[in-house]
Amino acid sequence: MTTMIKSSLKLLFRAKAFWFFLLIVPFLSTLMLRSKMDSSMAYVTGFEQKVQELAGADEKVAYYGGKGEYLLKVYDASNSTLSNYLLDKTAKTGMILVMRADITSEVKDGVLDESFIDDRLAFDGEEDRMGAVLVIAPDFDELVLNGEASKAVTLYALSDDERTEAVEGTLGLQLSKMESLKDYAAMYSDKETDKALIKMLEKADENLPKKELVSISGSGKEALTKEQTNMKTNIGYSFVFLTLAYVFCGIFVAYNAITEQKNGVTVRVDLSGTSQASYFVAKFVTVFVTTVLVTAFAVLYSFIMGVDDFGMERFKYYLLVFLMGLIFGSISMLIGILAGDVMSSTIAAFTIWCMSSLLSGMYFPIKYTTVGLKILSSIMPQKWFIDAVEMIFVKDNNVFVMIICVTVAYILAILSIGALGLKMKRTEEWGTN
């Protein structure tokens, strides 16, 4: 077996393409770790209960409501203390995603051009998607303090969402609170009635029951911070590149095995009394060595390029990388040996790499996909490793027990299928001959 392993390694090192996947691809993977990406919005399970500021009135809001949130686009021509309070309380209901566009620049001599609002409503109704549009008048504070709160805001429903009634109720409640306290605020302050009113409103809010958010333990996972979410995304992209290196290193091992089959080497192995299982194990050991080499170069590049922020200990990260590489190198080797054709095995291995990376959740979260895709994702090895990254982030002590069991299960399945497949293939060849 030792002789077969040495022979396989010598043939590998003679292949120029092998050095590309050994040296260049781990370098690209390390570059992905160095990149600073902000992908937290893709993984967020809810939305922040605060007013989201838009860059301008032209910005579309449909992209912010991908999980069914009620979108309320606000054209704020006042941007005053009281209008900010109204929007803040509306956002904190937990049901409404408030997106504000500051349009105070459109106010001329204290008047907002109605044609501007008409144009915006036409655009929002045809080119965007939201539940409703709220327009806040330029003289919002004055109207509220004069008891004309109903004229201070205008709500335009742009959908048949039944939650619009709840939005109307929320706005009406806050405006009625302002009207009920405005006279008391005027008694305490003649010049800064708005500030006095805000203090009274905040004092009244303190007496309300406190809302408490409870995370159900059945969800199975603790929430990641924004930094951890971004790091998880970087690690996912890094895994994609490294997986490509491991897959093609396994293909090179399979190529040598295919060449040996065509040159009659496997026949001489049979005649020497070596079992097909031993032959396959020798190829697996070769994959093991190449996996160690690829991982070693990845570690080396991390030191050279000064990458030390993995969100976990360096050893833990590269242990995950190594175990994942062992699985994929073995899978591609298995496909190549059983296929017996370099082109077919390369296409098959590359397809498996593409589809498994896509369905594992390394490019985008799959928690909002269909049940069928989630089940299919559970078959992909990368899915377990990207979950292991999250478990390490939240300090789950069971992570390595889980990941080692997964690795052993995949390896045993690959070795069993490979040994059985080779035996059947050799039996068929002997029968044909």
CSV table of C-alpha atoms in Angstrom, one decimal:
chain,number,residue,atom,x,y,z
A,1,MET,CA,0.0,0.0,0.0
A,2,THR,CA,2.9,2.3,0.8
A,3,THR,CA,4.3,1.9,-2.7
A,4,MET,CA,0.9,2.7,-4.3
A,5,ILE,CA,0.6,5.9,-2.2
A,6,LYS,CA,4.2,7.0,-3.1
A,7,SER,CA,3.5,6.3,-6.8
A,8,SER,CA,0.2,8.3,-6.7
A,9,LEU,CA,1.9,11.3,-5.0
A,10,LYS,CA,4.7,11.3,-7.6
A,11,LEU,CA,2.3,11.4,-10.4
A,12,LEU,CA,0.3,14.2,-8.7
A,13,PHE,CA,3.3,16.5,-8.3
A,14,ARG,CA,4.2,16.1,-12.0
A,15,ALA,CA,0.9,17.6,-13.1
A,16,LYS,CA,1.2,21.3,-13.6
A,17,ALA,CA,-2.6,22.0,-13.1
A,18,PHE,CA,-2.4,20.3,-9.7
A,19,TRP,CA,0.0,23.1,-8.5
A,20,PHE,CA,-2.6,25.7,-9.5
A,21,PHE,CA,-5.2,24.3,-7.2
A,22,LEU,CA,-2.5,23.7,-4.5
A,23,LEU,CA,-1.1,27.2,-4.6
A,24,ILE,CA,-3.4,29.7,-6.2
A,25,VAL,CA,-6.9,28.7,-5.0
A,26,PRO,CA,-6.0,28.7,-1.3
A,27,PHE,CA,-4.6,32.2,-1.9
A,28,LEU,CA,-7.9,33.3,-3.4
A,29,SER,CA,-9.7,31.8,-0.4
A,30,THR,CA,-7.6,33.8,2.0
A,31,LEU,CA,-8.4,37.0,0.0
A,32,MET,CA,-12.1,36.4,0.7
A,33,LEU,CA,-11.3,36.2,4.4
A,34,ARG,CA,-9.7,39.6,4.2
A,35,SER,CA,-12.6,41.2,2.5
A,36,LYS,CA,-15.0,43.4,4.5
A,37,MET,CA,-18.6,42.6,3.5
A,38,ASP,CA,-21.8,43.9,5.0
A,39,SER,CA,-24.3,41.1,4.4
A,40,SER,CA,-26.2,41.3,7.7
A,41,MET,CA,-29.4,42.4,5.9
A,42,ALA,CA,-29.5,39.1,4.1
A,43,TYR,CA,-29.5,37.1,7.3
A,44,VAL,CA,-31.5,39.3,9.6
A,45,THR,CA,-34.6,37.5,11.1
A,46,GLY,CA,-36.5,40.7,11.8
A,47,PHE,CA,-36.1,44.5,11.4
A,48,GLU,CA,-34.9,47.2,13.7
A,49,GLN,CA,-37.8,48.9,15.4
A,50,LYS,CA,-36.7,52.4,14.4
A,51,VAL,CA,-37.2,54.8,11.6
A,52,GLN,CA,-35.1,53.8,8.5
A,53,GLU,CA,-33.7,56.9,6.7
A,54,LEU,CA,-33.9,56.9,2.9
A,55,ALA,CA,-31.3,58.6,0.8
A,56,GLY,CA,-34.0,60.5,-1.0
A,57,ALA,CA,-37.6,60.5,-2.1
A,58,ASP,CA,-36.7,58.5,-5.3
A,59,GLU,CA,-35.3,55.5,-3.4
A,60,LYS,CA,-37.4,52.4,-3.7
A,61,VAL,CA,-38.5,50.7,-0.5
A,62,ALA,CA,-39.7,47.3,-1.9
A,63,TYR,CA,-36.3,45.7,-1.4
A,64,TYR,CA,-36.5,46.3,2.4
A,65,GLY,CA,-39.6,44.2,2.9
A,66,GLY,CA,-38.5,40.8,1.7
A,67,LYS,CA,-40.0,38.9,4.6
A,68,GLY,CA,-43.5,40.3,4.6
A,69,GLU,CA,-43.1,43.4,6.7
A,70,TYR,CA,-45.6,46.2,6.3
A,71,LEU,CA,-43.8,49.0,4.5
A,72,LEU,CA,-44.8,52.6,5.3
A,73,LYS,CA,-43.0,55.2,3.2
A,74,VAL,CA,-43.0,58.6,4.8
A,75,TYR,CA,-42.6,61.9,3.0
A,76,ASP,CA,-41.6,64.1,6.0
A,77,ALA,CA,-41.9,67.8,5.1
A,78,SER,CA,-41.6,68.9,8.8
A,79,ASN,CA,-38.8,66.8,10.3
A,80,SER,CA,-39.6,68.4,13.7
A,81,THR,CA,-39.5,67.1,17.2
A,82,LEU,CA,-43.1,66.1,17.3
A,83,SER,CA,-43.1,64.4,13.8
A,84,ASN,CA,-40.0,62.5,14.8
A,85,TYR,CA,-41.8,61.3,18.0
A,86,LEU,CA,-44.8,60.2,15.9
A,87,LEU,CA,-42.7,58.1,13.5
A,88,ASP,CA,-40.5,56.7,16.3
A,89,LYS,CA,-43.6,55.4,18.2
A,90,THR,CA,-45.1,54.0,15.0
A,91,ALA,CA,-41.9,52.1,14.2
A,92,LYS,CA,-41.7,50.7,17.7
A,93,THR,CA,-45.0,49.0,17.4
A,94,GLY,CA,-43.0,46.1,15.9
A,95,MET,CA,-45.4,45.7,13.0
A,96,ILE,CA,-44.6,48.6,10.7
A,97,LEU,CA,-41.3,49.2,8.9
A,98,VAL,CA,-41.1,53.0,8.7
A,99,MET,CA,-39.0,54.3,5.8
A,100,ARG,CA,-38.6,58.1,5.9
A,101,ALA,CA,-37.6,60.4,3.1
A,102,ASP,CA,-36.8,64.0,4.2
A,103,ILE,CA,-38.5,66.4,1.8
A,104,THR,CA,-38.1,69.6,3.7
A,105,SER,CA,-36.1,70.9,0.7
A,106,GLU,CA,-39.3,70.8,-1.3
A,107,VAL,CA,-41.1,73.2,1.0
A,108,LYS,CA,-41.2,76.8,-0.3
A,109,ASP,CA,-42.4,79.6,1.9
A,110,GLY,CA,-43.9,77.1,4.3
A,111,VAL,CA,-45.9,75.3,1.6
A,112,LEU,CA,-45.3,71.9,0.1
A,113,ASP,CA,-46.0,71.7,-3.7
A,114,GLU,CA,-48.9,69.3,-4.1
A,115,SER,CA,-47.7,68.3,-7.6
A,116,PHE,CA,-44.6,66.9,-6.0
A,117,ILE,CA,-46.6,64.6,-3.8
A,118,ASP,CA,-48.8,63.6,-6.8
A,119,ASP,CA,-45.8,62.7,-8.8
A,120,ARG,CA,-44.3,60.7,-5.9
A,121,LEU,CA,-47.6,58.8,-5.4
A,122,ALA,CA,-47.9,57.9,-9.1
A,123,PHE,CA,-44.3,56.6,-9.0
A,124,ASP,CA,-44.7,54.6,-5.8
A,125,GLY,CA,-48.0,53.1,-7.0
A,126,GLU,CA,-46.5,52.0,-10.4
A,127,GLU,CA,-42.8,51.4,-9.8
A,128,ASP,CA,-42.5,50.5,-6.1
A,129,ARG,CA,-44.3,48.3,-3.6
A,130,MET,CA,-45.5,49.3,-0.1
A,131,GLY,CA,-48.5,49.2,2.1
A,132,ALA,CA,-49.1,52.9,2.4
A,133,VAL,CA,-47.6,56.4,2.0
A,134,LEU,CA,-47.7,58.9,4.9
A,135,VAL,CA,-47.2,62.6,4.1
A,136,ILE,CA,-46.4,64.9,7.0
A,137,ALA,CA,-47.3,68.5,6.5
A,138,PRO,CA,-44.6,71.2,6.8
A,139,ASP,CA,-46.4,72.9,9.7
A,140,PHE,CA,-47.0,69.6,11.6
A,141,ASP,CA,-46.1,71.1,15.0
A,142,GLU,CA,-48.3,74.1,14.6
A,143,LEU,CA,-51.3,72.0,13.5
A,144,VAL,CA,-51.0,69.6,16.4
A,145,LEU,CA,-50.6,72.4,19.0
A,146,ASN,CA,-53.6,74.2,17.5
A,147,GLY,CA,-55.8,71.1,17.8
A,148,GLU,CA,-55.8,70.3,14.1
A,149,ALA,CA,-53.8,67.1,14.2
A,150,SER,CA,-56.1,65.4,11.6
A,151,LYS,CA,-54.7,67.9,9.0
A,152,ALA,CA,-51.1,67.4,10.0
A,153,VAL,CA,-50.8,64.0,8.3
A,154,THR,CA,-52.3,62.3,5.3
A,155,LEU,CA,-52.2,58.6,4.8
A,156,TYR,CA,-52.5,57.1,1.2
A,157,ALA,CA,-53.2,53.3,1.0
A,158,LEU,CA,-51.3,51.8,-1.9
A,159,SER,CA,-52.3,48.2,-1.3
A,160,ASP,CA,-55.1,46.0,-0.2
A,161,ASP,CA,-53.2,44.9,2.9
A,162,GLU,CA,-55.6,44.6,5.8
A,163,ARG,CA,-52.9,45.9,8.2
A,164,THR,CA,-53.4,49.4,6.8
A,165,GLU,CA,-56.3,49.7,9.3
A,166,ALA,CA,-53.9,48.9,12.2
A,167,VAL,CA,-51.5,51.6,10.8
A,168,GLU,CA,-54.4,54.1,10.8
A,169,GLY,CA,-55.2,53.2,14.4
A,170,THR,CA,-51.6,53.5,15.5
A,171,LEU,CA,-51.2,57.0,14.0
A,172,GLY,CA,-54.6,58.1,15.4
A,173,LEU,CA,-53.6,56.9,18.8
A,174,GLN,CA,-50.4,58.9,18.9
A,175,LEU,CA,-52.0,62.0,17.4
A,176,SER,CA,-54.8,61.8,20.0
A,177,LYS,CA,-52.2,61.6,22.8
A,178,MET,CA,-50.6,64.8,21.5
A,179,GLU,CA,-53.9,66.6,21.3
A,180,SER,CA,-54.9,65.6,24.8
A,181,LEU,CA,-51.7,66.8,26.4
A,182,LYS,CA,-51.1,70.0,24.3
A,183,ASP,CA,-53.1,72.2,26.6
A,184,TYR,CA,-51.2,71.0,29.7
A,185,ALA,CA,-47.9,71.6,27.8
A,186,ALA,CA,-48.9,75.2,26.9
A,187,MET,CA,-49.5,75.9,30.6
A,188,TYR,CA,-45.9,75.0,31.5
A,189,SER,CA,-44.2,76.7,28.5
A,190,ASP,CA,-45.4,79.5,26.2
A,191,LYS,CA,-42.3,79.6,24.0
A,192,GLU,CA,-41.3,75.9,23.7
A,193,THR,CA,-44.6,74.1,23.9
A,194,ASP,CA,-43.4,71.4,21.6
A,195,LYS,CA,-40.5,70.4,23.8
A,196,ALA,CA,-42.8,70.5,26.9
A,197,LEU,CA,-45.3,68.3,25.0
A,198,ILE,CA,-42.6,65.8,24.2
A,199,LYS,CA,-41.5,65.6,27.9
A,200,MET,CA,-45.1,64.9,28.9
A,201,LEU,CA,-45.6,62.3,26.2
A,202,GLU,CA,-42.4,60.5,27.3
A,203,LYS,CA,-43.5,60.7,30.9
A,204,ALA,CA,-46.8,59.1,29.9
A,205,ASP,CA,-45.0,56.4,28.0
A,206,GLU,CA,-43.1,55.5,31.1
A,207,ASN,CA,-46.3,54.4,32.8
A,208,LEU,CA,-47.3,52.1,29.9
A,209,PRO,CA,-46.6,48.3,30.3
A,210,LYS,CA,-43.1,47.5,29.1
A,211,LYS,CA,-42.9,45.4,25.9
A,212,GLU,CA,-40.6,42.4,26.3
A,213,LEU,CA,-39.2,40.4,23.5
A,214,VAL,CA,-38.7,36.7,24.3
A,215,SER,CA,-36.7,34.4,22.1
A,216,ILE,CA,-38.2,30.9,22.0
A,217,SER,CA,-35.7,28.3,22.9
A,218,GLY,CA,-37.2,26.0,20.3
A,219,SER,CA,-35.7,28.1,17.6
A,220,GLY,CA,-32.5,26.1,18.2
A,221,LYS,CA,-30.1,29.0,17.6
A,222,GLU,CA,-28.9,32.1,19.2
A,223,ALA,CA,-28.8,35.3,17.2
A,224,LEU,CA,-25.5,36.4,15.7
A,225,THR,CA,-24.2,39.9,16.0
A,226,LYS,CA,-23.8,41.9,12.8
A,227,GLU,CA,-20.1,41.4,12.9
A,228,GLN,CA,-20.5,37.6,13.3
A,229,THR,CA,-23.0,37.5,10.4
A,230,ASN,CA,-20.6,39.4,8.2
A,231,MET,CA,-17.7,37.1,9.2
A,232,LYS,CA,-19.9,34.0,8.6
A,233,THR,CA,-20.5,35.3,5.0
A,234,ASN,CA,-16.8,35.8,4.4
A,235,ILE,CA,-16.1,32.3,5.7
A,236,GLY,CA,-18.8,30.9,3.4
A,237,TYR,CA,-17.2,32.4,0.4
A,238,SER,CA,-13.8,31.2,1.6
A,239,PHE,CA,-15.2,27.7,1.9
A,240,VAL,CA,-16.4,27.9,-1.7
A,241,PHE,CA,-12.9,28.5,-3.1
A,242,LEU,CA,-11.3,25.9,-0.8
A,243,THR,CA,-13.9,23.3,-1.7
A,244,LEU,CA,-13.0,23.9,-5.4
A,245,ALA,CA,-9.4,23.1,-4.6
A,246,TYR,CA,-10.2,20.0,-2.7
A,247,VAL,CA,-12.6,18.8,-5.4
A,248,PHE,CA,-10.1,19.1,-8.2
A,249,CYS,CA,-7.3,17.6,-6.1
A,250,GLY,CA,-9.5,14.5,-5.7
A,251,ILE,CA,-10.1,14.6,-9.5
A,252,PHE,CA,-6.3,14.4,-10.1
A,253,VAL,CA,-6.1,11.4,-7.8
A,254,ALA,CA,-8.9,9.8,-9.8
A,255,TYR,CA,-7.2,10.6,-13.0
A,256,ASN,CA,-4.1,8.7,-11.9
A,257,ALA,CA,-6.4,5.8,-10.9
A,258,ILE,CA,-8.1,5.9,-14.4
A,259,THR,CA,-4.7,5.9,-16.1
A,260,GLU,CA,-3.7,2.9,-14.0
A,261,GLN,CA,-6.9,1.0,-15.0
A,262,LYS,CA,-6.2,1.6,-18.7
A,263,ASN,CA,-2.5,0.6,-18.3
A,264,GLY,CA,-3.4,-2.6,-16.6
A,265,VAL,CA,-1.9,-1.6,-13.2
A,266,THR,CA,-5.1,-2.6,-11.4
A,267,VAL,CA,-4.8,-6.1,-13.0
A,268,ARG,CA,-1.3,-6.5,-11.6
A,269,VAL,CA,-2.6,-5.3,-8.2
A,270,ASP,CA,-5.2,-8.0,-8.3
A,271,LEU,CA,-2.6,-10.6,-9.3
A,272,SER,CA,-0.4,-9.5,-6.4
A,273,GLY,CA,-3.1,-10.4,-4.0
A,274,THR,CA,-4.0,-6.8,-3.0
A,275,SER,CA,-7.7,-6.4,-2.4
A,276,GLN,CA,-9.7,-3.7,-4.2
A,277,ALA,CA,-10.6,-2.3,-0.8
A,278,SER,CA,-6.9,-1.8,0.0
A,279,TYR,CA,-6.3,-0.2,-3.4
A,280,PHE,CA,-9.2,2.3,-2.8
A,281,VAL,CA,-7.9,3.0,0.8
A,282,ALA,CA,-4.5,3.8,-0.7
A,283,LYS,CA,-6.1,6.4,-3.0
A,284,PHE,CA,-8.0,7.8,0.0
A,285,VAL,CA,-4.7,8.2,1.8
A,286,THR,CA,-3.4,10.1,-1.2
A,287,VAL,CA,-6.4,12.4,-1.0
A,288,PHE,CA,-5.7,12.8,2.7
A,289,VAL,CA,-2.2,14.0,2.0
A,290,THR,CA,-3.3,16.5,-0.7
A,291,THR,CA,-6.0,17.8,1.7
A,292,VAL,CA,-3.3,18.4,4.3
A,293,LEU,CA,-1.2,20.2,1.7
A,294,VAL,CA,-4.0,22.5,0.6
A,295,THR,CA,-4.9,23.3,4.2
A,296,ALA,CA,-1.3,23.9,5.0
A,297,PHE,CA,-0.9,26.5,2.2
A,298,ALA,CA,-4.1,28.2,3.3
A,299,VAL,CA,-2.7,28.5,6.9
A,300,LEU,CA,0.6,29.8,5.5
A,301,TYR,CA,-1.2,32.5,3.4
A,302,SER,CA,-3.2,33.5,6.4
A,303,PHE,CA,0.0,34.3,8.3
A,304,ILE,CA,1.7,36.0,5.3
A,305,MET,CA,-1.4,38.2,4.6
A,306,GLY,CA,-2.0,39.0,8.2
A,307,VAL,CA,-5.4,37.4,8.4
A,308,ASP,CA,-6.2,36.7,12.1
A,309,ASP,CA,-9.9,37.6,12.5
A,310,PHE,CA,-11.8,34.4,11.9
A,311,GLY,CA,-14.4,35.0,14.7
A,312,MET,CA,-12.9,31.9,16.3
A,313,GLU,CA,-9.5,30.4,17.0
A,314,ARG,CA,-7.4,29.8,13.9
A,315,PHE,CA,-7.0,26.1,14.8
A,316,LYS,CA,-10.7,25.6,14.9
A,317,TYR,CA,-11.3,27.3,11.6
A,318,TYR,CA,-8.7,25.3,9.7
A,319,LEU,CA,-9.8,22.1,11.4
A,320,LEU,CA,-13.2,22.7,9.8
A,321,VAL,CA,-11.6,23.4,6.5
A,322,PHE,CA,-9.5,20.2,6.6
A,323,LEU,CA,-12.5,18.0,7.5
A,324,MET,CA,-14.6,19.5,4.8
A,325,GLY,CA,-11.7,19.1,2.3
A,326,LEU,CA,-11.4,15.5,3.2
A,327,ILE,CA,-15.0,14.8,2.4
A,328,PHE,CA,-15.0,16.6,-1.0
A,329,GLY,CA,-11.6,15.2,-2.1
A,330,SER,CA,-12.9,11.8,-1.4
A,331,ILE,CA,-16.2,12.4,-3.2
A,332,SER,CA,-14.5,13.6,-6.4
A,333,MET,CA,-12.1,10.7,-6.3
A,334,LEU,CA,-14.9,8.2,-5.9
A,335,ILE,CA,-16.8,9.7,-8.8
A,336,GLY,CA,-13.7,9.6,-11.0
A,337,ILE,CA,-12.7,6.1,-10.2
A,338,LEU,CA,-16.2,4.7,-10.7
A,339,ALA,CA,-16.8,6.7,-13.9
A,340,GLY,CA,-13.6,5.6,-15.5
A,341,ASP,CA,-13.5,8.7,-17.7
A,342,VAL,CA,-11.7,11.9,-16.9
A,343,MET,CA,-14.0,14.2,-18.8
A,344,SER,CA,-17.2,12.7,-17.3
A,345,SER,CA,-15.8,12.7,-13.8
A,346,THR,CA,-14.6,16.3,-14.0
A,347,ILE,CA,-18.0,17.5,-15.2
A,348,ALA,CA,-19.7,15.5,-12.5
A,349,ALA,CA,-17.4,16.7,-9.8
A,350,PHE,CA,-17.7,20.4,-10.9
A,351,THR,CA,-21.5,20.1,-11.0
A,352,ILE,CA,-21.5,18.7,-7.5
A,353,TRP,CA,-19.3,21.5,-6.3
A,354,CYS,CA,-21.6,24.2,-7.9
A,355,MET,CA,-24.9,22.7,-6.7
A,356,SER,CA,-23.7,21.8,-3.2
A,357,SER,CA,-22.3,25.3,-2.7
A,358,LEU,CA,-25.5,26.9,-4.0
A,359,LEU,CA,-27.8,24.7,-1.9
A,360,SER,CA,-25.7,24.7,1.3
A,361,GLY,CA,-26.4,28.3,2.3
A,362,MET,CA,-22.9,29.6,1.6
A,363,TYR,CA,-24.0,32.2,-1.0
A,364,PHE,CA,-27.3,33.2,0.6
A,365,PRO,CA,-29.4,32.1,3.5
A,366,ILE,CA,-31.8,29.2,2.8
A,367,LYS,CA,-34.0,29.5,5.9
A,368,TYR,CA,-36.7,31.3,4.0
A,369,THR,CA,-36.8,28.8,1.1
A,370,THR,CA,-39.2,25.9,0.6
A,371,VAL,CA,-39.2,22.7,2.8
A,372,GLY,CA,-37.9,20.7,-0.1
A,373,LEU,CA,-34.9,22.9,-0.6
A,374,LYS,CA,-34.1,22.8,3.1
A,375,ILE,CA,-34.2,19.0,3.1
A,376,LEU,CA,-31.9,18.9,0.0
A,377,SER,CA,-29.6,21.4,1.7
A,378,SER,CA,-29.2,19.0,4.6
A,379,ILE,CA,-27.5,16.5,2.3
A,380,MET,CA,-24.8,18.9,1.3
A,381,PRO,CA,-21.6,18.7,3.4
A,382,GLN,CA,-21.0,22.4,3.4
A,383,LYS,CA,-24.3,23.0,5.1
A,384,TRP,CA,-23.1,21.2,8.2
A,385,PHE,CA,-19.8,23.1,8.2
A,386,ILE,CA,-21.4,26.6,7.8
A,387,ASP,CA,-23.7,25.6,10.7
A,388,ALA,CA,-20.7,24.6,12.7
A,389,VAL,CA,-19.2,28.1,12.2
A,390,GLU,CA,-22.4,29.6,13.7
A,391,MET,CA,-22.3,27.1,16.6
A,392,ILE,CA,-18.7,28.1,17.3
A,393,PHE,CA,-19.7,31.8,17.2
A,394,VAL,CA,-22.4,31.2,19.9
A,395,LYS,CA,-20.0,29.0,21.9
A,396,ASP,CA,-21.9,25.7,21.5
A,397,ASN,CA,-19.7,23.0,23.0
A,398,ASN,CA,-21.3,20.2,20.9
A,399,VAL,CA,-20.0,21.6,17.6
A,400,PHE,CA,-17.0,19.3,17.2
A,401,VAL,CA,-18.8,16.2,18.3
A,402,MET,CA,-21.4,17.0,15.6
A,403,ILE,CA,-18.9,17.8,12.8
A,404,ILE,CA,-16.7,14.8,13.5
A,405,CYS,CA,-19.7,12.5,13.4
A,406,VAL,CA,-20.8,14.1,10.1
A,407,THR,CA,-17.3,13.7,8.6
A,408,VAL,CA,-16.9,10.1,9.7
A,409,ALA,CA,-20.4,9.3,8.3
A,410,TYR,CA,-19.5,10.7,4.9
A,411,ILE,CA,-16.0,9.1,4.8
A,412,LEU,CA,-17.4,5.6,5.7
A,413,ALA,CA,-20.1,5.9,3.1
A,414,ILE,CA,-17.5,7.0,0.4
A,415,LEU,CA,-15.1,4.1,1.3
A,416,SER,CA,-17.9,1.6,1.3
A,417,ILE,CA,-19.4,2.7,-2.0
A,418,GLY,CA,-15.9,3.0,-3.5
A,419,ALA,CA,-14.7,-0.5,-2.5
A,420,LEU,CA,-18.0,-2.1,-3.6
A,421,GLY,CA,-18.0,-0.2,-6.8
A,422,LEU,CA,-14.5,-1.2,-7.7
A,423,LYS,CA,-15.2,-4.8,-6.9
A,424,MET,CA,-18.3,-4.8,-9.1
A,425,LYS,CA,-16.4,-3.0,-11.9
A,426,ARG,CA,-13.5,-5.5,-11.8
A,427,THR,CA,-15.9,-8.4,-11.7
A,428,GLU,CA,-17.6,-7.0,-14.8
A,429,GLU,CA,-14.3,-6.5,-16.6
A,430,TRP,CA,-13.1,-10.0,-15.8
A,431,GLY,CA,-16.5,-11.4,-17.0
A,432,THR,CA,-16.2,-9.4,-20.2
A,433,ASN,CA,-12.7,-10.6,-20.9
